Short mmCIF file of C-alpha atoms and ligand atoms in Angstrom, two decimals:
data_model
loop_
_atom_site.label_atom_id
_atom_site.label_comp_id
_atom_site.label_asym_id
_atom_site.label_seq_id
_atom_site.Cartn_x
_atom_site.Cartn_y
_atom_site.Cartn_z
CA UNK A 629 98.68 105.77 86.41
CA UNK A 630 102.38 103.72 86.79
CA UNK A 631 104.96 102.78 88.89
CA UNK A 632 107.03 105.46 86.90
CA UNK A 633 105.63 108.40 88.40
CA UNK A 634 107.75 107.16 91.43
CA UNK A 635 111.28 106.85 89.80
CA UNK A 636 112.15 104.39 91.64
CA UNK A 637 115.62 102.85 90.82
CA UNK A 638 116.03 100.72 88.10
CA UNK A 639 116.72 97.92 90.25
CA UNK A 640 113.50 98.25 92.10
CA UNK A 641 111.65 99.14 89.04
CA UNK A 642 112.81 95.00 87.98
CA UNK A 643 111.37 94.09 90.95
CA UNK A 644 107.60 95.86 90.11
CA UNK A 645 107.48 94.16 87.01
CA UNK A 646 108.89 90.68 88.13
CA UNK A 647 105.62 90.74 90.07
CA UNK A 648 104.20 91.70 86.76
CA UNK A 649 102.28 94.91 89.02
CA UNK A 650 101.33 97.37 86.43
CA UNK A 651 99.62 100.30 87.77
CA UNK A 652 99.59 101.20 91.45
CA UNK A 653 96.87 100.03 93.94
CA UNK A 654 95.12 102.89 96.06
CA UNK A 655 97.33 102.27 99.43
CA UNK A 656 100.30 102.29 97.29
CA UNK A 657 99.39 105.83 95.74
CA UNK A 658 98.93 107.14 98.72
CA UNK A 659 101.60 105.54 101.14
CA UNK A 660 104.90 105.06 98.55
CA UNK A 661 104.99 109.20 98.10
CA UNK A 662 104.58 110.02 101.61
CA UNK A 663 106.78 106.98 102.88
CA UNK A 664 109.78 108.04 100.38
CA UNK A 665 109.86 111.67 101.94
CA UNK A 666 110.29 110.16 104.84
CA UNK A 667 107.27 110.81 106.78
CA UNK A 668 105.60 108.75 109.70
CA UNK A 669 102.85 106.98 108.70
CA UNK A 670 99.06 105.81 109.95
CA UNK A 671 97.53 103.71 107.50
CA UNK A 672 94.19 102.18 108.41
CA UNK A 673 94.02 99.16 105.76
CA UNK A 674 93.63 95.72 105.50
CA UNK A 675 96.23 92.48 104.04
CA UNK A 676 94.86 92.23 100.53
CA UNK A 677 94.68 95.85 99.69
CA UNK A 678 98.58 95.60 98.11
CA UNK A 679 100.06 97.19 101.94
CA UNK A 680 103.04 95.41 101.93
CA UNK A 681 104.26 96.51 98.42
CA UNK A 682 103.01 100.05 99.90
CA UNK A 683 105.44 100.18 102.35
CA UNK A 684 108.50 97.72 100.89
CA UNK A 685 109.12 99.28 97.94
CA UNK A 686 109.77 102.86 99.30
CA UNK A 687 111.56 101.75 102.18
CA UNK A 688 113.70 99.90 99.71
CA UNK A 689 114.59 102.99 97.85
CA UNK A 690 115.31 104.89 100.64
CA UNK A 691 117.79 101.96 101.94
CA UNK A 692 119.02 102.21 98.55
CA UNK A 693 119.89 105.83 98.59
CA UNK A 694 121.80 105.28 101.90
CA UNK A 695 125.06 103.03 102.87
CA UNK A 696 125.10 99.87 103.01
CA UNK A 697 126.18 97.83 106.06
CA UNK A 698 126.21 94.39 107.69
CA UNK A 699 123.31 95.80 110.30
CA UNK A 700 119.17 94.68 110.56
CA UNK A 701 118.27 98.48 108.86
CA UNK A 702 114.58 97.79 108.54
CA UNK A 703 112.42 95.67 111.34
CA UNK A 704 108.90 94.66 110.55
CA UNK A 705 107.02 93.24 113.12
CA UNK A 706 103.62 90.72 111.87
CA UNK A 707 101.24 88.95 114.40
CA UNK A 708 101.58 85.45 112.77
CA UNK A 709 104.07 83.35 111.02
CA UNK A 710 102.17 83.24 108.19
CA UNK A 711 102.13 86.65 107.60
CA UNK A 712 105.93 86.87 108.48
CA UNK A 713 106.63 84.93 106.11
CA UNK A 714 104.25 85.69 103.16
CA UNK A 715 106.36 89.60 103.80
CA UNK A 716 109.34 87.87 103.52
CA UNK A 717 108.39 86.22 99.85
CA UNK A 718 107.10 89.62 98.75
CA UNK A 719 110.60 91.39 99.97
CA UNK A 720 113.01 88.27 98.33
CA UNK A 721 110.98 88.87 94.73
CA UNK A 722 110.46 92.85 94.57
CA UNK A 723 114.53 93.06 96.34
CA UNK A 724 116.15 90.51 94.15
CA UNK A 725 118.02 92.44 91.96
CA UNK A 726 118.88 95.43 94.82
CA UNK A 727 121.04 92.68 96.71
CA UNK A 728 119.09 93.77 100.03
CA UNK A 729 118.50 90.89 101.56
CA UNK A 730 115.78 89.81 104.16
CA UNK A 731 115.39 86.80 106.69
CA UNK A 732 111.80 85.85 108.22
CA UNK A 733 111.80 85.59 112.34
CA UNK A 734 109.62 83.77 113.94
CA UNK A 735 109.42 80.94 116.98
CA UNK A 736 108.65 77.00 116.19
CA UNK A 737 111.76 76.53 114.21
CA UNK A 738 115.67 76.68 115.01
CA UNK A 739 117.10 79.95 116.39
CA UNK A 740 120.59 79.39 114.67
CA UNK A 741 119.33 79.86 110.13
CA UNK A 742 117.69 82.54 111.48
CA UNK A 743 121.42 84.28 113.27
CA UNK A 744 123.15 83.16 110.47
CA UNK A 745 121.37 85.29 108.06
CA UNK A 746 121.52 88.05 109.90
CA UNK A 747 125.19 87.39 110.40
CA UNK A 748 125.61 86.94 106.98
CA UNK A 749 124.06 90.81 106.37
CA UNK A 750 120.28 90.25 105.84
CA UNK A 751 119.08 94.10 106.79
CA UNK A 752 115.76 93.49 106.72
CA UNK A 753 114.38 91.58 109.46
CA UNK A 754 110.45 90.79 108.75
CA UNK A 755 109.75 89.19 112.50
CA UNK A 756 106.67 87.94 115.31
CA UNK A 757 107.37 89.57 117.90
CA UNK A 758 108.06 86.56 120.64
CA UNK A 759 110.99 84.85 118.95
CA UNK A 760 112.25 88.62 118.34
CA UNK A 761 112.49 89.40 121.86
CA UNK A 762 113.79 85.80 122.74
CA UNK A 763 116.98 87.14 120.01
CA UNK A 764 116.92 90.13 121.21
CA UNK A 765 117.60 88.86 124.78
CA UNK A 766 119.87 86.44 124.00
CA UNK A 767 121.88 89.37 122.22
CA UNK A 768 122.41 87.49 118.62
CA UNK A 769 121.62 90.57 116.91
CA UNK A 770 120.79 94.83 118.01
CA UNK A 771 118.38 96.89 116.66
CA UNK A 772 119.80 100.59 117.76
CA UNK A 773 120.72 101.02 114.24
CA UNK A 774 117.30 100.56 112.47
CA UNK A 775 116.32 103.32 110.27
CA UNK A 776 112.99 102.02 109.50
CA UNK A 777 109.93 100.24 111.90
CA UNK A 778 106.99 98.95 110.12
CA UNK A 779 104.02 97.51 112.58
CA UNK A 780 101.67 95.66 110.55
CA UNK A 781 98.01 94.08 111.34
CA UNK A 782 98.59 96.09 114.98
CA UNK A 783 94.89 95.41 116.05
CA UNK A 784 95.72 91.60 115.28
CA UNK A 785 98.93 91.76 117.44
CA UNK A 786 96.69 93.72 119.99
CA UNK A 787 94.46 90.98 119.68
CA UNK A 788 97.04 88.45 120.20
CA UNK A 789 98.23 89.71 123.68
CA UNK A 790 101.49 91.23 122.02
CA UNK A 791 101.71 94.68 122.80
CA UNK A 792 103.50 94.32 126.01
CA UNK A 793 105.82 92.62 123.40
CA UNK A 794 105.71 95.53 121.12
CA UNK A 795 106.22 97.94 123.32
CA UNK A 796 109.29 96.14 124.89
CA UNK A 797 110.85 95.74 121.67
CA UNK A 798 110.63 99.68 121.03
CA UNK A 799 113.41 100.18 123.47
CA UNK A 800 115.73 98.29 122.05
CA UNK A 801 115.21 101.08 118.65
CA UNK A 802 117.24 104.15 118.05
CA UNK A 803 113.85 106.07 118.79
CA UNK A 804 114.92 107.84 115.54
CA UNK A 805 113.52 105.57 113.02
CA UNK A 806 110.99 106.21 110.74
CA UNK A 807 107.55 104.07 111.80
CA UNK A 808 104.62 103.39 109.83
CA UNK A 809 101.56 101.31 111.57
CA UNK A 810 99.08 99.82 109.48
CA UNK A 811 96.01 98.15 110.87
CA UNK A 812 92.72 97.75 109.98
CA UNK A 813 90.26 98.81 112.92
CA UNK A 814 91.78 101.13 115.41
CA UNK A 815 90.73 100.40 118.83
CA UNK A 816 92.20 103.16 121.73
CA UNK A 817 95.05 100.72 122.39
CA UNK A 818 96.35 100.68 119.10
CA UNK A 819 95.55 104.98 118.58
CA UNK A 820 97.47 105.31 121.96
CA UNK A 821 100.05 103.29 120.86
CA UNK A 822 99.98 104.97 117.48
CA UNK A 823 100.07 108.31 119.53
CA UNK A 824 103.38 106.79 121.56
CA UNK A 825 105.23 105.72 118.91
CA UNK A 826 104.48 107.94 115.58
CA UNK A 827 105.92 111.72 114.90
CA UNK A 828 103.21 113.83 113.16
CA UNK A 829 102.44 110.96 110.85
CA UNK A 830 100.55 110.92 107.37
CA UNK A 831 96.62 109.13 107.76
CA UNK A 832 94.95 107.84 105.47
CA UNK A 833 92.05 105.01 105.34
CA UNK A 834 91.48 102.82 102.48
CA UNK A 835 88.32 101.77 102.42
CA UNK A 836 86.85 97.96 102.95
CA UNK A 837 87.79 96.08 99.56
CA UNK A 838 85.41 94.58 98.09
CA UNK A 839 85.62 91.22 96.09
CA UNK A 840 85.74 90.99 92.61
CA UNK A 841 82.47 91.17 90.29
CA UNK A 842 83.97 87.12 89.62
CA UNK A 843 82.72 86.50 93.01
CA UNK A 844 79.62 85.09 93.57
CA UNK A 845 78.79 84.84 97.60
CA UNK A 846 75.90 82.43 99.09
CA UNK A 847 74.81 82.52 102.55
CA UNK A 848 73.26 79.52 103.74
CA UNK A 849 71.71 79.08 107.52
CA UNK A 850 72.09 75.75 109.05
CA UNK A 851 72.07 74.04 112.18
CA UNK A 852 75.45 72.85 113.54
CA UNK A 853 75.35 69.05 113.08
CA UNK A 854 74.00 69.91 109.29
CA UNK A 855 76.42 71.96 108.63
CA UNK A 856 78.62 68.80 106.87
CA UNK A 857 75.87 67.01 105.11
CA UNK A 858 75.55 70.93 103.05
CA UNK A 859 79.44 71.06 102.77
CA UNK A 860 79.30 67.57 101.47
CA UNK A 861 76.07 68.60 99.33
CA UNK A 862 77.78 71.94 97.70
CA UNK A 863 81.24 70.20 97.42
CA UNK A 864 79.81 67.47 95.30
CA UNK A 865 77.51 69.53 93.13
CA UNK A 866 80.10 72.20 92.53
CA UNK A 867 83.01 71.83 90.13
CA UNK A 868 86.12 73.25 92.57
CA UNK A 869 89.91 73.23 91.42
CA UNK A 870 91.13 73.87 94.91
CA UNK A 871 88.53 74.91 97.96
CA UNK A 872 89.59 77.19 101.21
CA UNK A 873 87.52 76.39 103.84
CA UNK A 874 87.56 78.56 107.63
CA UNK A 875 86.53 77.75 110.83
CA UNK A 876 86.47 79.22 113.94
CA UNK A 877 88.34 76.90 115.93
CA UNK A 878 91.62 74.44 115.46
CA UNK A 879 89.49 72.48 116.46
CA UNK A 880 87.25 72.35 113.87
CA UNK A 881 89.99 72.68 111.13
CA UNK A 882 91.67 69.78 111.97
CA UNK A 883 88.52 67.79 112.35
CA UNK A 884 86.52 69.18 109.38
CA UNK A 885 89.91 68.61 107.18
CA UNK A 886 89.82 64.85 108.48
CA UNK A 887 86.37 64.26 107.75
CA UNK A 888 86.95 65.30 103.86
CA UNK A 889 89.66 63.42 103.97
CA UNK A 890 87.35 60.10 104.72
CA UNK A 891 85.17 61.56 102.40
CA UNK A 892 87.72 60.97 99.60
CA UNK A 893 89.45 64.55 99.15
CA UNK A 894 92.91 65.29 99.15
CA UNK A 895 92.26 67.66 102.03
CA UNK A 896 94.76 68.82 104.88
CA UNK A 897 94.16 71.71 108.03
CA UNK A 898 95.93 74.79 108.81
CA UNK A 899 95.82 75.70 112.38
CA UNK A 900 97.80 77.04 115.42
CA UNK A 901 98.16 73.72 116.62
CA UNK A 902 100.22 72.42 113.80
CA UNK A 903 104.21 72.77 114.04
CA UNK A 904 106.05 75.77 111.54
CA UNK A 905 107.12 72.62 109.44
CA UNK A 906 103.51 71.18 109.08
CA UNK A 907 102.19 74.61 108.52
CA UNK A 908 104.37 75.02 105.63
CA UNK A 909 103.68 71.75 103.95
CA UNK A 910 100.21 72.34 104.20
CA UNK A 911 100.11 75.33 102.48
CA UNK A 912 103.22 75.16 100.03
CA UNK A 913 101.03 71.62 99.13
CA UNK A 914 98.05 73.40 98.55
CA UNK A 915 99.32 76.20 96.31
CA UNK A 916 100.74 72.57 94.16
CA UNK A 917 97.16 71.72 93.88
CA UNK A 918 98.67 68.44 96.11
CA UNK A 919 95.69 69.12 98.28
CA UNK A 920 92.30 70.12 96.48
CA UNK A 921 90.96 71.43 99.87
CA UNK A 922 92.65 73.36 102.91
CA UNK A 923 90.80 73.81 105.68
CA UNK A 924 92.06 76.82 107.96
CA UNK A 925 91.58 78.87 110.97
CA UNK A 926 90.95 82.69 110.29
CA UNK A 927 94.31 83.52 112.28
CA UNK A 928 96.30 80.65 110.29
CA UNK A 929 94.55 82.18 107.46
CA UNK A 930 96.34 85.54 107.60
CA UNK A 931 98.80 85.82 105.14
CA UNK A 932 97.40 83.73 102.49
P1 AMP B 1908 98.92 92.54 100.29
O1 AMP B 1908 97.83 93.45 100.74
O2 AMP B 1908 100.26 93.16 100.43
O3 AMP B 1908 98.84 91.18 100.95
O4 AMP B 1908 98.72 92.29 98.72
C1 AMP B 1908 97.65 91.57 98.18
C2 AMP B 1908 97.97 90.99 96.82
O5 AMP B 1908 98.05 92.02 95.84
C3 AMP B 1908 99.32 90.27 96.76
O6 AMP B 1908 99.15 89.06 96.07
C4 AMP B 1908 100.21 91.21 95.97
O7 AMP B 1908 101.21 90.50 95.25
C5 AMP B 1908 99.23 91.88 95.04
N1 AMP B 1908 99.62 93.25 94.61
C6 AMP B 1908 100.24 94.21 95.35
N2 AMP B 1908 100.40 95.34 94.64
C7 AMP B 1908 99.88 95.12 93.42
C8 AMP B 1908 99.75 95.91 92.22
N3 AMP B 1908 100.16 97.18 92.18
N4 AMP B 1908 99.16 95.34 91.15
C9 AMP B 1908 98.71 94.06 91.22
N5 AMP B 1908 98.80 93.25 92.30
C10 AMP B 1908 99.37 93.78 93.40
#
């Protein structure tokens, strides 16, 4: 099974293999046919499963088929900044030789990059949904000409207190657009919301992915104040080019990540807590192998 089978234009196609994808992933089987015809879309999945290529690459060809123009065309809304901009990374490679150009939203850094790209014709606008509606009330930029909506991780923007948000930001859309929702549980907020907002859409479920047979997994059970003499233990016995570690609280990221630190690692956090900047360096410094551990929060976490 290819890419082919999609005919997807040449320009596209560069993008697939610049991300050296060879053969389709299951959501993208499923999703890219339905999504290209046009059709609404209910996808009950999880970030890892290959979603966002799932959904970019046939909105791209469908943005490609139509005209161009200097308006936001495509609006993706992510719970987390992370996410944002891990979207926006995955648009700027597969796009890159389409000339459709995408900027990354989100709050914790200046307003005015962000207007400027739009300004400058960026059509797809890959945005958390606070700083949106701070834009979108300041008027720097409309939405009524959108063609396509994409909510992603909706139970984690559920989660987050944002659908108030979400559903304030639907009135500023045509109402015309095509929408696709992916999450991975569906509680009855997100299915009523999915009920509001989609038109007789295509569902599908991918099921839980499992890690790879590479993976070995070890649970251990320990008390709380042993928990660092093991970390310390299995850190020291095993041979580890770089380590993610979670946490359940900032908290605990920032003070685990400082305790490694003392304990001779090049180790740095990834929290809430941290400014946009910070956040960044962190992990931009950990995929350089400048820090051997990062320690993060399973929110920060999304989008890794
Ligand atoms: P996502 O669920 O969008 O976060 O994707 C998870 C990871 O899978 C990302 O690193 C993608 O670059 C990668 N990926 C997406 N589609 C494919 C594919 N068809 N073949 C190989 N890797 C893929």
């Amino acid at each position: 099974m290819s890419f082919k089978k999609f005919d997807f234009n040449p320009k596209i196609a560069a993008g697939i293999r610049a991300c050296n994808y060879e053969t389709p992933t299951p959501i993208q089987e499923k999703a890219i046919p339905a999504i290209l015809e046009g059709r609404d879309i209910l996808g009950l999945a999880q970030t890892g499963t290959g979603k966002t290529a799932a959904f970019v690459l046939p909105i791209l060809q469908r943005m490609l088929k139509g005209p161009r123009s200097n308006r936001v065309r495509t609006l993706i809304v992510a719970p987390t900044r992370e996410l944002a901009e891990q979207i926006n990374s995955d648009i700027t490679k597969l796009a890159r030789q389409t000339g459709i150009r995408s900027v990354a939203v989100y709050g914790g850094v200046g307003k005015l990059p962000q207007i400027k790209k739009i300004q400058s014709g960026a059509e797809i606008v890959v945005a958390c949904p606070g700083r949106l509606l701070d834009h979108l009330r300041d008027k720097t930029f409309k939405l009524n000409k959108v063609e396509h909506l994409v909510l992603d991780e909706a139970d984690h923007m559920f989660d987050m207190g944002f659908l108030p948000d979400i559903k304030h930001i639907l009135n500023f859309l045509p109402g015309t657009q095509q929408t696709l929702l992916f999450s991975a549980t569906m509680p009855s907020e997100i299915r009523h919301l999915a009920e509001d907002v989609l038109d007789n859409p295509v569902r599908f479920q991918i099921a839980h992915s499992r890690p790879t047979a590479t993976v070995s997994q070890q649970l251990f059970s320990v008390e709380q104040n042993r928990k660092m003499t093991l970390l310390n233990g299995i850190m020291a016995k095993t041979d580890m080019a770089s380590t993610l570690i979670f946490t359940r609280t900032k908290y605990r990221a920032e003070s685990l990540a400082r305790q490694l630190h003392k304990a001779g690692y090049t180790a740095t956090s990834l929290q809430g807590n941290l400014s946009q900047q910070k956040r960044q360096k962190a992990l931009n410094g950990f995929k350089r192998g400048q820090f051997k551990v990062l320690v993060a929060t399973d929110i920060a976490a999304r989008g890794i």
